[in-house]
C-alpha positions as a printed Julia matrix, in Angstrom:
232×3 Matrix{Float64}:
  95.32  149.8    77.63
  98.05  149.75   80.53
  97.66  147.14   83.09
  98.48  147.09   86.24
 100.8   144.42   88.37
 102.54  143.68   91.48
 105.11  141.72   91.66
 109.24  141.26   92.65
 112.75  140.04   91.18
 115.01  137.79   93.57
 118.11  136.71   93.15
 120.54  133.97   94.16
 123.94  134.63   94.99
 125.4   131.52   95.42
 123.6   129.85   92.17
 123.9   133.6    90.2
 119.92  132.69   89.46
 117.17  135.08   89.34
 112.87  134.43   90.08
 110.74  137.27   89.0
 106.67  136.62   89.82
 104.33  139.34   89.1
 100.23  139.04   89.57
  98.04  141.57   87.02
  94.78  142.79   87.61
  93.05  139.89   85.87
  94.57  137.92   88.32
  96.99  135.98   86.2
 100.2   134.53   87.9
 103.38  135.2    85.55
 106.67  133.18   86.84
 109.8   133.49   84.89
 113.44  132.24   86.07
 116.6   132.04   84.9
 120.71  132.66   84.74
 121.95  136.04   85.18
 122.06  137.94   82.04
 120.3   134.97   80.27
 116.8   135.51   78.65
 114.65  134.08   81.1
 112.21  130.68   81.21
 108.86  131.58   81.38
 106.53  129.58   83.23
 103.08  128.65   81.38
 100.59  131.32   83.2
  98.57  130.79   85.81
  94.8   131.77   85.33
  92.72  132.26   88.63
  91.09  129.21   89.4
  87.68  131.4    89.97
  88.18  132.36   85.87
  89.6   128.68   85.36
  85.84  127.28   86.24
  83.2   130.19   87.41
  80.55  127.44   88.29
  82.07  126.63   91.81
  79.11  127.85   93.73
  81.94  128.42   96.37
  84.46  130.31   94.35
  81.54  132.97   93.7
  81.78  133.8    97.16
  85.98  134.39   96.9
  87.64  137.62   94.52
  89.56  136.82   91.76
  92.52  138.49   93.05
  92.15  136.96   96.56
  94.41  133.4    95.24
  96.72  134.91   92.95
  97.83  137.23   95.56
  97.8   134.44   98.29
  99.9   132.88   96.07
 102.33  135.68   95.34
 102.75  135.55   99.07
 103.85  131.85   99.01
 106.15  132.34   96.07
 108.04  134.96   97.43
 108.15  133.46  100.66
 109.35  129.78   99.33
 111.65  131.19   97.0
 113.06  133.03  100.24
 114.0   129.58  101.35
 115.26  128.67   98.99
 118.16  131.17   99.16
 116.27  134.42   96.84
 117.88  136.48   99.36
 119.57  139.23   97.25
 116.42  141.66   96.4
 116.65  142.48   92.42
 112.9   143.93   92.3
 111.78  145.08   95.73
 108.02  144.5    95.83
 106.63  146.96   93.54
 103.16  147.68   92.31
 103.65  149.31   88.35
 101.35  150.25   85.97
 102.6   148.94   82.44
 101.89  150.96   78.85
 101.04  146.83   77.95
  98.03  145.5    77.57
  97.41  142.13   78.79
  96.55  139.23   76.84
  92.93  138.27   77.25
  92.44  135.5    79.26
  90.96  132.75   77.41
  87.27  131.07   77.68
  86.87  128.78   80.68
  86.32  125.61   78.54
  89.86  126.1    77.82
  92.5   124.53   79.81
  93.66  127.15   81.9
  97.55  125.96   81.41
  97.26  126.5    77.82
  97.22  130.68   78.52
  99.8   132.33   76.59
 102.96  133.26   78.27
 103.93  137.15   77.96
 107.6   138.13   77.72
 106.71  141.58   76.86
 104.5   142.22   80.25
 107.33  140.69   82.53
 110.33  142.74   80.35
 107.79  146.06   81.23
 107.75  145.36   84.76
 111.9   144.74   84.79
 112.33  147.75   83.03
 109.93  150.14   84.88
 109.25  148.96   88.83
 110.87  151.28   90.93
 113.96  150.99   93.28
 112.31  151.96   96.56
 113.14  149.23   98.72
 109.87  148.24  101.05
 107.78  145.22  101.84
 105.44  142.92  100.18
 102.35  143.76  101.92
 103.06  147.53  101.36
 102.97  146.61   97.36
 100.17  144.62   97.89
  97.77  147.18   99.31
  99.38  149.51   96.88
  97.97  147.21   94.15
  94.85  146.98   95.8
  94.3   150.38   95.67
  95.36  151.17   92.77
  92.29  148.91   91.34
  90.17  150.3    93.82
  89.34  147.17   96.19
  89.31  147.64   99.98
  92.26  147.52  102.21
  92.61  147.31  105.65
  93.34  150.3   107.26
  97.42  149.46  108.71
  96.21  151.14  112.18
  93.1   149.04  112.48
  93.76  145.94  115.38
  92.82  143.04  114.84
  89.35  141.75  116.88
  88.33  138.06  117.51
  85.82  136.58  116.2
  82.09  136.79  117.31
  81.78  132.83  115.77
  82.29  129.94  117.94
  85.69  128.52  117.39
  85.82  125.07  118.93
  88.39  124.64  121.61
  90.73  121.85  119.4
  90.73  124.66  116.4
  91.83  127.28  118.9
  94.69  124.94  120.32
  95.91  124.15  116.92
  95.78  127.86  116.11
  98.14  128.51  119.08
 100.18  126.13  117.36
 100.66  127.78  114.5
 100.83  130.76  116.24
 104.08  129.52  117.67
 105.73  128.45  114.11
 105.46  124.79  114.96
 104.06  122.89  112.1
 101.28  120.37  112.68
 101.37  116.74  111.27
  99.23  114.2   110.61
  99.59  110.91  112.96
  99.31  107.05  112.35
 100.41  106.25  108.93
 104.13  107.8   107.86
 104.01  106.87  104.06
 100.38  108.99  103.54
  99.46  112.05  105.94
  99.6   116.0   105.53
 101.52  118.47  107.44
 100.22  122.4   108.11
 102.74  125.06  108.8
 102.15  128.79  109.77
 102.66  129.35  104.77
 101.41  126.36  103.48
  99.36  123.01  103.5
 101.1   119.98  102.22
  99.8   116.81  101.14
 102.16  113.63  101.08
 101.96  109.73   99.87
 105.35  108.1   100.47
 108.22  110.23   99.29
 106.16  112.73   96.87
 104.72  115.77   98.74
 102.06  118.67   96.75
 101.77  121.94   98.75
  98.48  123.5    97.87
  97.73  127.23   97.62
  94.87  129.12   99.25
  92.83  128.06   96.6
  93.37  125.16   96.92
  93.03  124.53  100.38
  89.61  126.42  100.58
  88.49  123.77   97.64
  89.38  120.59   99.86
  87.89  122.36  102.39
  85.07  122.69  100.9
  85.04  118.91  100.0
  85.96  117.94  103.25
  82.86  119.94  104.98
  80.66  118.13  102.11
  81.99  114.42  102.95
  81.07  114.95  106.76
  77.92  116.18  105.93
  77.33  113.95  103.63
  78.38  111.22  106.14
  77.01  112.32  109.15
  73.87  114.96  108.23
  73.42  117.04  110.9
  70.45  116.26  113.17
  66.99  118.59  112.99
């Protein structure tokens, strides 16, 4: 069966290096990198976490595309950064004449899914030149499988919800591009930026992905709870 996938090809000009991520309709992350005109490293795939353990009781609530495509965002943003300026692969969605591997039970650790030259060598050799944004190839994706997307002339509305005043101060902070850092002790803390969430003990530093910042969320909302019950 063909299967569908978004995804993009960067390249670096000073380091002659190329990153190619693509996302399929199971969700599954695919990361491959290498020299110019050398076969490329392929990353071990990345299984939704919502197919990596389907008993969250929170993850139920979340689609299965909504991290790996959070996550496409961060990659192609980091890699961006990084110096991926020269655009190989514009954003593309493409639907492949390769069928995906199946993803493998949920008992399994998800890092042990099998890596797929084929799919990623498909997408190289058949995503279109049409130079145009990631969020255009992203609701082009999303259509494609048939899942809602927001219409592009629809505004944006706040929220009926009561957003404490500190939360709506710290969103105007982000709103501005100016990170926000944890205070008191330097060696352990976590810093939030307008693209990611990072978490740091002395000189190592873990940024997490959407997932993975909904899930300590989530943990975080339990402890205080858990802590401090709410009053009848």
């Amino acid at each position: 069966m063909p299967t569908v996938v978004v995804g993009f090809r960067l390249g670096h000009t000073v380091t002659s290096r190329q990153v190619t991520v693509l996302v399929t309709e199971t969700g599954v992350l695919h990361r491959s990198h290498g020299p110019y005109g050398q076969p490329p490293q392929l990353d071990p795939p990345k299984i939704p976490l919502r197919s990596a353990d389907p008993d969250l009781p929170w993850m139920k609530r979340e689609h299965i595309l909504t991290g790996p495509i959070s996550r496409l965002r961060e990659l192609h943003a980091t890699a961006t950064e990084k110096g991926y300026t020269q655009v190989l692969i514009a954003p593309a969605c493409v639907r492949l004449d390769v069928e995906e591997h199946p993803l493998p039970p949920a008992a399994q650790n998800p890092r042990r899914a099998r890596p797929h030259p084929e799919l990623t060598a498909a997408f190289i050799g058949t995503a279109p030149g049409t130079a145009q944004p990631l969020d255009t190839a992203v609701e082009e994706f999303r259509t494609a499988l048939g899942l809602p997307v927001r219409p592009r002339d629809a505004t944006r509305r706040p929220g009926r919800a009561h957003v404490p005043p500190r939360t709506e101060a710290l969103l105007r902070t982000l709103a501005q591009g100016t990170p926000i850092a944890s205070a008191g002790r330097p060696a352990v803390g976590w810093t939030v930026t307008p693209r990611s969430v990072t978490l740091r003990v002395g000189r190592t530093a873990e940024t997490l992905d959407r997932s993975g910042v909904l899930e300590l969320q989530a943990a975080l909302t339990a402890w205080l709870r858990f802590t401090h019950p709410p009053t009848p």
